[in-house]
Structures are given as structure tokens and as C-alpha cells.
Amino acid sequence: MKNNSIGKIISINKDLYTVMNNNSLFPCTVRGKLKNIKLTVGDNITFNKDTLTIESVEERKNSLIRPLISNIDKLFIVISTHIPSFSSYLLDKFLVLSEYNNIKPIIIITKMDLCTKEELKEIRKYIKYYKKIGYKVYTNKQIKKIKKEIKNSVVAVAGQTGAGKSTLLNKIDKNLNLKTGEVSYSLGRGKHTTRLVELLNTCEGLIADTPGFSSLELDIDKSEISGFFIEFGYECKYKSCTHIKNEGCKVIEKVNKGKILKSRYDNYLKLIKE
Ligand SMILES: Nc1nc2c(ncn2[C@@H]2O[C@H](COP(=O)(O)OP(=O)(O)OP(=O)(O)O)[C@@H](O)[C@H]2O)c(=O)[nH]1
Ligand SMILES: [Mg+2]
Ligand SMILES: [Zn+2]
């Protein structure tokens, strides 16, 4: 009789797969035909508790790459105001990535303590706008609310190197004890402090600190992108409108009237050009 249990892969180290089942961890290996499938962190699997082998894998609801992680419910998009400086483009790109993969995005702003009064005003304008179009936005001071978002969810944390992802997780749960670092640059590229991806058990949920999905390539059809700018879709009456030419385009009209944030529109144009 096979003694199969269900579990979730929470980390992978070479040929060793750590599987979580009822809050206990099991070091498992893979054999047979499953060896041909690249299993990922976040995979829901069945495994044999006696032999500690993974027997089957469930279909994934989504997968993010670099780092490879699957079955994500929420993406914490960590955006800093300084070092690295605020990038609405990166934020919008992460939002499109979330929408495309059916992951609920949560925007978390860091390093507001480094802002001048003027900069704070600017950042607050963004926060207000993103909230208005339906996104949740927190600052990294709102730890209680962020903790609640983890409960019963599988969360991945995205954001540039140095944005403060690991620092945030350490604030959420000091037992995680993640390594954080000064932003260091070699050959002009940010060097990530966080390397491996694993799901960490905290706040009655699972969260993966990541090196930030650094090479963020969106493999999305051009014509689909406007649908992931959630406030564009219902604005324009022309279903197939790409919002590039003016004639009767409601999106352009709203941008001109200041109802759609200019940066959102500019970032949209930049994305479809890419
Ligand atoms: N002033 C200020 N510094 C912060 C804040 N959050 C993080 N930092 C600092 O920013 C630096 C980088 O933070 P990390 O948490 O290592 O950044 P990370 O996003 O995990 O970076 P990688 O692991 O390389 O992707 C550290 O020196 C932190 O102390 C903040 O809210 N304010
Ligand atoms: Mg880190
Ligand atoms: Zn249009």
C-alpha cells in the first residue's frame, strides 16, 4: 500500500526537495518520470512519507521565472523612493506581470524616510492614484496590515536590488533573520544580497524573499498589454483601440484631462515598444 501525502515544495537545493506538509518538513528526492519535469518551489505535489520520494505534481496556476517559483497568490511589489530611486516604470511593469499571471499585486513603498517634503508630496500623489484605480498600497511602516496580507496566502516579494525586500521581511518576522545589505554596484549592475528562493513559513502563510525577478521580460502579446493597465480597458469605447492615436480614444482624452496619470500612459507606450 502506498502511503501518499500531499505537500508543497518550499525549497530546492540540488537534488534535495524540502516538502512541507502540516507545518512539518520532509527532505525528499525525485525519481522516475518526474525527473523529466523541472519541479519548482511552490509546486503542490504528492509524496511518499516512507520513502521520501515525490510521486506526482499538480498543474500550476502560474509560474514566475528568475527566480522560478509557482502557484503564487500575491506579489508584494517593493518599490523604494531612493537608492534605487523611484521608478514608476518598474512598478507598472510589475503590475502588468501580476495581472498577466493572475497574481494579486500589493504595492509596498520603502525609504520614505529619505524623502524631502517635496518628494513626499510626489510619492503621495502616486499612492493616491494607484489606490484609486483599485490597488492596495502600503508603506513599509504598515507592518500589521502587511502581515494580514500573508495569512493563508503564498506570497512572492519582487523589487529591485536594495529596495528593502529582506529588510521588510525581517520587520515582519525577526526570526526570519534574512541577510540584508548595502546596495553595492559592480560594473554598474546592482548586486543582489538575496540569492536562493525558498518559501518561508510566517504569519500563517508562506512568503518568498527573492533577488527580485531582475531580468523582467514580459512575454505578452502587444495587443494584450492595454488590458493589464486596469484603468484603461473600460475607459475606451473602441475594443481594439491601442490608445496610440488620438481619434476618439478615451484613454488619451483622460490622460489629457489628468484623469489617467501621465506616467501610466507613458509607461504603457514604453512597454508596447519594447
Ligand atoms: N533609510 C531606509 N533604509 C532602508 C529601508 N528599507 C531598507 N533599507 C536599507 O536598504 C538597504 C538594502 O536593503 P535590503 O533589504 O537588503 O534590500 P533587498 O531588496 O533585499 O536587496 P536584494 O536582496 O539585493 O535584492 C539596507 O542597507 C537596508 O538597511 C527604509 O525604509 N529606509
Ligand atoms: Mg534581499
Ligand atoms: Zn483608446
GROMACS .gro file of C-alpha atoms and ligand atoms in nm:
model
  308
    1MET     CA    1   0.000   0.000   0.000
    2LYS     CA    2   0.134   0.339  -0.095
    3ASN     CA    3   0.135   0.597   0.176
    4ASN     CA    4   0.098   0.914  -0.026
    5SER     CA    5   0.052   1.259   0.128
    6ILE     CA    6   0.010   1.599  -0.027
    7GLY     CA    7   0.265   1.871   0.027
    8LYS     CA    8   0.429   2.176  -0.115
    9ILE     CA    9   0.790   2.221  -0.224
   10ILE     CA   10   0.928   2.511  -0.022
   11SER     CA   11   1.293   2.493  -0.125
   12ILE     CA   12   1.517   2.313  -0.368
   13ASN     CA   13   1.887   2.254  -0.318
   14LYS     CA   14   2.041   2.050  -0.599
   15ASP     CA   15   1.859   1.714  -0.582
   16LEU     CA   16   1.704   1.776  -0.242
   17TYR     CA   17   1.346   1.898  -0.230
   18THR     CA   18   1.213   2.022   0.103
   19VAL     CA   19   0.843   1.946   0.123
   20MET     CA   20   0.603   2.098   0.375
   21ASN     CA   21   0.306   1.900   0.499
   22ASN     CA   22   0.102   2.013   0.803
   23ASN     CA   23   0.380   2.252   0.905
   24SER     CA   24   0.635   1.969   0.913
   25LEU     CA   25   0.926   1.947   0.672
   26PHE     CA   26   1.035   1.639   0.477
   27PRO     CA   27   1.359   1.610   0.278
   28CYS     CA   28   1.255   1.440  -0.045
   29THR     CA   29   1.405   1.326  -0.371
   30VAL     CA   30   1.257   1.270  -0.713
   31ARG     CA   31   1.277   0.960  -0.924
   32GLY     CA   32   1.128   0.803  -1.232
   33LYS     CA   33   0.945   1.002  -1.493
   34LEU     CA   34   0.910   1.308  -1.271
   35LYS     CA   35   1.282   1.364  -1.324
   36ASN     CA   36   1.197   1.496  -1.669
   37ILE     CA   37   0.979   1.773  -1.528
   38LYS     CA   38   1.156   2.068  -1.374
   39LEU     CA   39   0.993   2.095  -1.034
   40THR     CA   40   0.980   2.441  -0.880
   41VAL     CA   41   0.946   2.600  -0.541
   42GLY     CA   42   0.574   2.639  -0.479
   43ASP     CA   43   0.477   2.318  -0.658
   44ASN     CA   44   0.196   2.123  -0.496
   45ILE     CA   45   0.295   1.760  -0.501
   46THR     CA   46   0.218   1.418  -0.359
   47PHE     CA   47   0.497   1.233  -0.184
   48ASN     CA   48   0.558   0.907  -0.007
   49LYS     CA   49   0.632   0.966   0.361
   50ASP     CA   50   0.810   0.631   0.397
   51THR     CA   51   1.044   0.651   0.102
   52LEU     CA   52   1.053   1.035   0.096
   53THR     CA   53   1.007   1.048  -0.278
   54ILE     CA   54   0.794   1.288  -0.474
   55GLU     CA   55   0.536   1.093  -0.673
   56SER     CA   56   0.335   1.349  -0.868
   57VAL     CA   57   0.294   1.719  -0.927
   58GLU     CA   58  -0.026   1.920  -0.963
   59GLU     CA   59  -0.086   2.152  -1.254
   60ARG     CA   60   0.045   2.502  -1.175
   61LYS     CA   61  -0.185   2.801  -1.165
   62ASN     CA   62   0.107   3.030  -1.251
   63SER     CA   63   0.486   3.047  -1.261
   64LEU     CA   64   0.730   3.333  -1.239
   65ILE     CA   65   1.082   3.297  -1.370
   66ARG     CA   66   1.421   3.411  -1.244
   67PRO     CA   67   1.375   3.309  -0.975
   68LEU     CA   68   1.150   3.021  -1.067
   69ILE     CA   69   0.853   2.996  -0.833
   70SER     CA   70   0.498   2.869  -0.886
   71ASN     CA   71   0.145   2.894  -0.753
   72ILE     CA   72   0.174   3.249  -0.623
   73ASP     CA   73  -0.137   3.418  -0.479
   74LYS     CA   74   0.008   3.762  -0.414
   75LEU     CA   75   0.307   3.962  -0.530
   76PHE     CA   76   0.450   4.219  -0.290
   77ILE     CA   77   0.593   4.483  -0.522
   78VAL     CA   78   0.856   4.659  -0.314
   79ILE     CA   79   0.943   4.999  -0.457
   80SER     CA   80   1.189   5.236  -0.293
   81THR     CA   81   1.177   5.613  -0.316
   82HIS     CA   82   1.559   5.636  -0.306
   83ILE     CA   83   1.863   5.410  -0.360
   84PRO     CA   84   1.745   5.283  -0.600
   85SER     CA   85   1.534   5.582  -0.695
   86PHE     CA   86   1.162   5.559  -0.752
   87SER     CA   87   1.068   5.403  -1.085
   88SER     CA   88   0.705   5.421  -1.189
   89TYR     CA   89   0.805   5.223  -1.498
   90LEU     CA   90   0.927   4.928  -1.296
   91LEU     CA   91   0.617   4.948  -1.077
   92ASP     CA   92   0.387   4.942  -1.381
   93LYS     CA   93   0.586   4.657  -1.531
   94PHE     CA   94   0.546   4.450  -1.213
   95LEU     CA   95   0.174   4.532  -1.210
   96VAL     CA   96   0.138   4.406  -1.567
   97LEU     CA   97   0.334   4.094  -1.472
   98SER     CA   98   0.093   4.033  -1.182
   99GLU     CA   99  -0.221   4.094  -1.384
  100TYR     CA  100  -0.097   3.872  -1.664
  101ASN     CA  101  -0.021   3.585  -1.426
  102ASN     CA  102  -0.338   3.627  -1.225
  103ILE     CA  103  -0.148   3.721  -0.911
  104LYS     CA  104  -0.286   3.984  -0.675
  105PRO     CA  105  -0.035   4.270  -0.655
  106ILE     CA  106   0.030   4.462  -0.334
  107ILE     CA  107   0.245   4.773  -0.366
  108ILE     CA  108   0.483   4.846  -0.076
  109ILE     CA  109   0.677   5.174  -0.073
  110THR     CA  110   1.007   5.187   0.118
  111LYS     CA  111   1.257   5.450   0.230
  112MET     CA  112   1.006   5.733   0.256
  113ASP     CA  113   1.218   5.849   0.549
  114LEU     CA  114   1.478   5.958   0.293
  115CYS     CA  115   1.236   6.189   0.110
  116THR     CA  116   1.225   6.565   0.122
  117LYS     CA  117   0.885   6.730   0.175
  118GLU     CA  118   0.855   6.790  -0.197
  119GLU     CA  119   0.937   6.429  -0.278
  120LEU     CA  120   0.685   6.308  -0.023
  121LYS     CA  121   0.417   6.511  -0.197
  122GLU     CA  122   0.508   6.348  -0.527
  123ILE     CA  123   0.507   5.996  -0.381
  124ARG     CA  124   0.173   6.056  -0.211
  125LYS     CA  125   0.028   6.157  -0.546
  126TYR     CA  126   0.127   5.817  -0.684
  127ILE     CA  127  -0.004   5.633  -0.379
  128LYS     CA  128  -0.339   5.808  -0.412
  129TYR     CA  129  -0.366   5.727  -0.780
  130TYR     CA  130  -0.281   5.359  -0.750
  131LYS     CA  131  -0.530   5.325  -0.466
  132LYS     CA  132  -0.795   5.498  -0.673
  133ILE     CA  133  -0.761   5.251  -0.959
  134GLY     CA  134  -0.802   4.965  -0.714
  135TYR     CA  135  -0.462   4.856  -0.591
  136LYS     CA  136  -0.358   4.808  -0.233
  137VAL     CA  137  -0.067   5.033  -0.141
  138TYR     CA  138   0.121   5.026   0.190
  139THR     CA  139   0.440   5.179   0.317
  140ASN     CA  140   0.696   4.957   0.490
  141LYS     CA  141   0.584   5.110   0.820
  142GLN     CA  142   0.241   4.947   0.795
  143ILE     CA  143   0.364   4.612   0.920
  144LYS     CA  144   0.036   4.498   1.080
  145LYS     CA  145  -0.155   4.536   0.756
  146ILE     CA  146   0.120   4.369   0.556
  147LYS     CA  147   0.122   4.074   0.798
  148LYS     CA  148  -0.250   4.024   0.740
  149GLU     CA  149  -0.190   4.002   0.367
  150ILE     CA  150   0.035   3.698   0.421
  151LYS     CA  151  -0.224   3.499   0.615
  152ASN     CA  152  -0.348   3.197   0.415
  153SER     CA  153  -0.154   3.312   0.108
  154VAL     CA  154   0.154   3.223  -0.089
  155VAL     CA  155   0.341   3.547  -0.144
  156ALA     CA  156   0.644   3.635  -0.356
  157VAL     CA  157   0.836   3.955  -0.298
  158ALA     CA  158   0.953   4.148  -0.603
  159GLY     CA  159   1.159   4.460  -0.640
  160GLN     CA  160   1.496   4.595  -0.741
  161THR     CA  161   1.808   4.503  -0.552
  162GLY     CA  162   1.842   4.727  -0.249
  163ALA     CA  163   1.473   4.822  -0.246
  164GLY     CA  164   1.441   4.676   0.103
  165LYS     CA  165   1.269   4.342   0.047
  166SER     CA  166   1.469   4.144   0.302
  167THR     CA  167   1.462   4.433   0.549
  168LEU     CA  168   1.083   4.433   0.522
  169LEU     CA  169   1.059   4.059   0.584
  170ASN     CA  170   1.283   4.089   0.889
  171LYS     CA  171   1.046   4.354   1.023
  172ILE     CA  172   0.751   4.125   0.963
  173ASP     CA  173   0.920   3.839   1.147
  174LYS     CA  174   1.258   3.889   1.313
  175ASN     CA  175   1.307   3.512   1.336
  176LEU     CA  176   1.349   3.501   0.959
  177ASN     CA  177   1.683   3.669   1.013
  178LEU     CA  178   1.745   3.739   0.646
  179LYS     CA  179   2.067   3.889   0.525
  180THR     CA  180   2.034   4.249   0.417
  181GLY     CA  181   2.295   4.468   0.264
  182GLU     CA  182   2.414   4.797   0.148
  183VAL     CA  183   2.344   4.841  -0.220
  184SER     CA  184   2.665   4.751  -0.393
  185TYR     CA  185   2.733   4.803  -0.756
  186SER     CA  186   2.980   4.615  -0.968
  187LEU     CA  187   3.017   4.712  -1.331
  188GLY     CA  188   2.713   4.931  -1.290
  189ARG     CA  189   2.477   4.647  -1.210
  190GLY     CA  190   2.315   4.606  -0.872
  191LYS     CA  191   2.446   4.302  -0.688
  192HIS     CA  192   2.180   4.106  -0.508
  193THR     CA  193   2.221   4.016  -0.142
  194THR     CA  194   1.945   3.756  -0.164
  195ARG     CA  195   2.018   3.459  -0.391
  196LEU     CA  196   1.824   3.138  -0.329
  197VAL     CA  197   1.448   3.126  -0.343
  198GLU     CA  198   1.255   2.948  -0.069
  199LEU     CA  199   0.912   2.977   0.084
  200LEU     CA  200   0.926   3.086   0.446
  201ASN     CA  201   0.656   2.994   0.694
  202THR     CA  202   0.532   3.306   0.873
  203CYS     CA  203   0.211   3.486   0.972
  204GLU     CA  204   0.010   3.172   0.891
  205GLY     CA  205   0.119   3.190   0.530
  206LEU     CA  206   0.419   3.139   0.306
  207ILE     CA  207   0.641   3.411   0.167
  208ALA     CA  208   0.942   3.402  -0.063
  209ASP     CA  209   1.211   3.662  -0.037
  210THR     CA  210   1.368   3.683  -0.380
  211PRO     CA  211   1.651   3.857  -0.558
  212GLY     CA  212   1.371   4.048  -0.725
  213PHE     CA  213   1.291   3.894  -1.063
  214SER     CA  214   1.572   4.102  -1.202
  215SER     CA  215   1.557   4.017  -1.568
  216LEU     CA  216   1.197   4.112  -1.604
  217GLU     CA  217   1.097   4.016  -1.954
  218LEU     CA  218   0.730   4.023  -2.026
  219ASP     CA  219   0.637   3.763  -2.281
  220ILE     CA  220   0.299   3.915  -2.354
  221ASP     CA  221   0.136   3.988  -2.686
  222LYS     CA  222   0.142   4.361  -2.761
  223SER     CA  223  -0.231   4.379  -2.817
  224GLU     CA  224  -0.295   4.227  -2.475
  225ILE     CA  225  -0.091   4.476  -2.272
  226SER     CA  226  -0.351   4.751  -2.254
  227GLY     CA  227  -0.585   4.504  -2.085
  228PHE     CA  228  -0.339   4.480  -1.797
  229PHE     CA  229  -0.345   4.854  -1.738
  230ILE     CA  230  -0.660   4.801  -1.542
  231GLU     CA  231  -0.797   5.154  -1.566
  232PHE     CA  232  -0.758   5.171  -1.948
  233GLY     CA  233  -0.989   4.894  -2.054
  234TYR     CA  234  -1.324   5.032  -1.955
  235GLU     CA  235  -1.233   5.387  -2.049
  236CYS     CA  236  -1.201   5.344  -2.422
  237LYS     CA  237  -1.508   5.262  -2.628
  238TYR     CA  238  -1.309   5.105  -2.907
  239LYS     CA  239  -1.247   4.748  -2.810
  240SER     CA  240  -0.943   4.705  -3.029
  241CYS     CA  241  -0.805   5.053  -2.962
  242THR     CA  242  -0.435   5.053  -2.882
  243HIS     CA  243  -0.462   5.407  -2.739
  244ILE     CA  244  -0.183   5.536  -2.958
  245LYS     CA  245  -0.374   5.761  -3.199
  246ASN     CA  246  -0.594   6.036  -3.076
  247GLU     CA  247  -0.912   5.996  -3.281
  248GLY     CA  248  -1.186   5.928  -3.030
  249CYS     CA  249  -0.960   5.742  -2.786
  250LYS     CA  250  -1.099   5.784  -2.438
  251VAL     CA  251  -0.772   5.686  -2.274
  252ILE     CA  252  -0.583   5.969  -2.443
  253GLU     CA  253  -0.868   6.204  -2.357
  254LYS     CA  254  -0.843   6.109  -1.988
  255VAL     CA  255  -0.467   6.145  -1.991
  256ASN     CA  256  -0.503   6.495  -2.133
  257LYS     CA  257  -0.760   6.581  -1.869
  258GLY     CA  258  -0.532   6.448  -1.597
  259LYS     CA  259  -0.769   6.166  -1.501
  260ILE     CA  260  -0.524   5.898  -1.602
  261LEU     CA  261  -0.175   5.951  -1.462
  262LYS     CA  262   0.060   6.064  -1.739
  263SER     CA  263   0.331   5.826  -1.621
  264ARG     CA  264   0.092   5.532  -1.657
  265TYR     CA  265   0.027   5.621  -2.018
  266ASP     CA  266   0.394   5.687  -2.093
  267ASN     CA  267   0.493   5.357  -1.932
  268TYR     CA  268   0.227   5.181  -2.138
  269LEU     CA  269   0.373   5.325  -2.460
  270LYS     CA  270   0.723   5.230  -2.349
  271LEU     CA  271   0.611   4.873  -2.276
  272ILE     CA  272   0.445   4.815  -2.612
  273LYS     CA  273   0.755   4.948  -2.784
  274GLU     CA  274   0.979   4.703  -2.601
  275LIG     N1  275   1.650   5.457   0.512
  275LIG     C1  276   1.597   5.339   0.485
  275LIG     N2  277   1.676   5.235   0.452
  275LIG     C2  278   1.618   5.115   0.424
  275LIG     C3  279   1.476   5.097   0.431
  275LIG     N3  280   1.450   4.967   0.397
  275LIG     C4  281   1.569   4.910   0.371
  275LIG     N4  282   1.672   4.998   0.387
  275LIG     C5  283   1.816   4.972   0.364
  275LIG     O1  284   1.838   4.945   0.226
  275LIG     C6  285   1.946   4.850   0.211
  275LIG     C7  286   1.907   4.734   0.124
  275LIG     O2  287   1.805   4.659   0.190
  275LIG     P1  288   1.778   4.503   0.161
  275LIG     O3  289   1.662   4.466   0.248
  275LIG     O4  290   1.900   4.423   0.172
  275LIG     O5  291   1.733   4.508   0.007
  275LIG     P2  292   1.679   4.387  -0.084
  275LIG     O6  293   1.563   4.440  -0.161
  275LIG     O7  294   1.655   4.266  -0.003
  275LIG     O8  295   1.801   4.368  -0.184
  275LIG     P3  296   1.847   4.234  -0.260
  275LIG     O9  297   1.845   4.120  -0.166
  275LIG    O10  298   1.982   4.265  -0.309
  275LIG    O11  299   1.751   4.216  -0.375
  275LIG     C8  300   1.988   4.811   0.354
  275LIG    O12  301   2.100   4.886   0.391
  275LIG     C9  302   1.867   4.849   0.437
  275LIG    O13  303   1.902   4.882   0.571
  275LIG    C10  304   1.395   5.210   0.469
  275LIG    O14  305   1.270   5.205   0.477
  275LIG     N5  306   1.461   5.328   0.494
  276MG      MG  307   1.734   4.079  -0.013
  277ZN      ZN  308  -0.815   5.402  -2.691
   0.00000   0.00000   0.00000
